[in-house]
């Protein structure tokens, strides 16, 4: 009964003819099937990546403070992100610099900026040898100020400024006006004005967690050298667009931020006309896009994987068999015509 239902008719063993050509074809087909099998297995283990756009999650911001510790902790976890700054100004003394977040000055603290008490403070200290080397200055450079801090900021648009203090800027303006009045506005070699040179090196500026697949970071190891007739006095404005990114791996899931950067430099002539309303230094404004990117890494269903393997193995042998059969048949026809 079952023999009559067998559609896979097999020739007798003694009627088969084995040849070196057939063995070579079998080896080729087996090798191709093996390579495709390994490639499919690698793809299954590593997973496939899919990208999609979706609306960013809305986060309510409380207008007034709350005395509920649970709500405060929840808002700090869900409604805020970490912002890290590490910037070196090689020519400015730390006492002549102000750091502000959304217009509010940040207080100085000790170098232990990692402590919980320092989360709303900023560390200003003389650059280390490693900071100067990374910024392109020798270790013997005695001036400068490095600013390093970690803050928890609300996930809304904000502004960070690192500038000369109003007192230091007023002294600089007075000196410039005095030199201009007496016709001695040749400030390229002025020692006092060179100490107001706002050349800076951004070691790292990070918002939230780093996206693991980011290739180029425009806010890391970024040097901005300012050279002008007034000894390097200028203001660099950096506009940062933060793109919320949801990264879902095979075993992990986390939120990160990618960013794009646009910058321009305000020259000292315009700043002097603005008076105390505009201070030289570095100003960074950041905002979030309403769209989020979802980066998802996953695996195919196990049945899809098994069906793909079966198709690969069977298809390799069938394809090679058809190709070689066509070649053998063509060779036979040509040999008959030659005879």
Short mmCIF file of C-alpha atoms in Angstrom, two decimals, residues 84-88 130-131 133-136 200-206 210 215-225 236 238 259 261:
data_model
loop_
_atom_site.label_atom_id
_atom_site.label_comp_id
_atom_site.label_asym_id
_atom_site.label_seq_id
_atom_site.Cartn_x
_atom_site.Cartn_y
_atom_site.Cartn_z
CA UNK A 84 27.71 65.87 31.05
CA UNK A 85 30.14 68.69 30.24
CA UNK A 86 33.92 68.52 29.93
CA UNK A 87 35.38 71.64 28.30
CA UNK A 88 38.80 73.32 28.53
CA UNK A 130 45.99 65.10 29.85
CA UNK A 131 43.44 67.86 29.17
CA UNK A 133 47.59 67.43 25.59
CA UNK A 134 44.20 66.55 24.17
CA UNK A 135 43.52 70.24 23.49
CA UNK A 136 46.85 70.60 21.65
CA UNK A 200 38.21 76.25 23.78
CA UNK A 201 38.32 72.50 23.38
CA UNK A 202 35.23 70.37 23.95
CA UNK A 203 36.38 67.05 25.36
CA UNK A 204 32.85 65.71 25.61
CA UNK A 205 29.28 66.96 25.83
CA UNK A 206 26.76 64.20 26.34
CA UNK A 210 25.19 57.26 24.31
CA UNK A 215 29.81 56.81 14.40
CA UNK A 216 30.73 60.51 14.51
CA UNK A 217 30.10 62.67 17.57
CA UNK A 218 30.30 66.43 16.76
CA UNK A 219 30.42 67.25 20.48
CA UNK A 220 33.46 65.16 21.30
CA UNK A 221 37.10 66.18 20.81
CA UNK A 222 36.01 69.41 19.12
CA UNK A 223 38.50 72.27 18.99
CA UNK A 224 37.47 75.87 18.26
CA UNK A 225 40.44 78.20 17.83
CA UNK A 236 30.49 80.70 19.79
CA UNK A 238 26.10 76.05 19.25
CA UNK A 259 22.22 64.92 18.02
CA UNK A 261 24.99 70.46 15.65
#
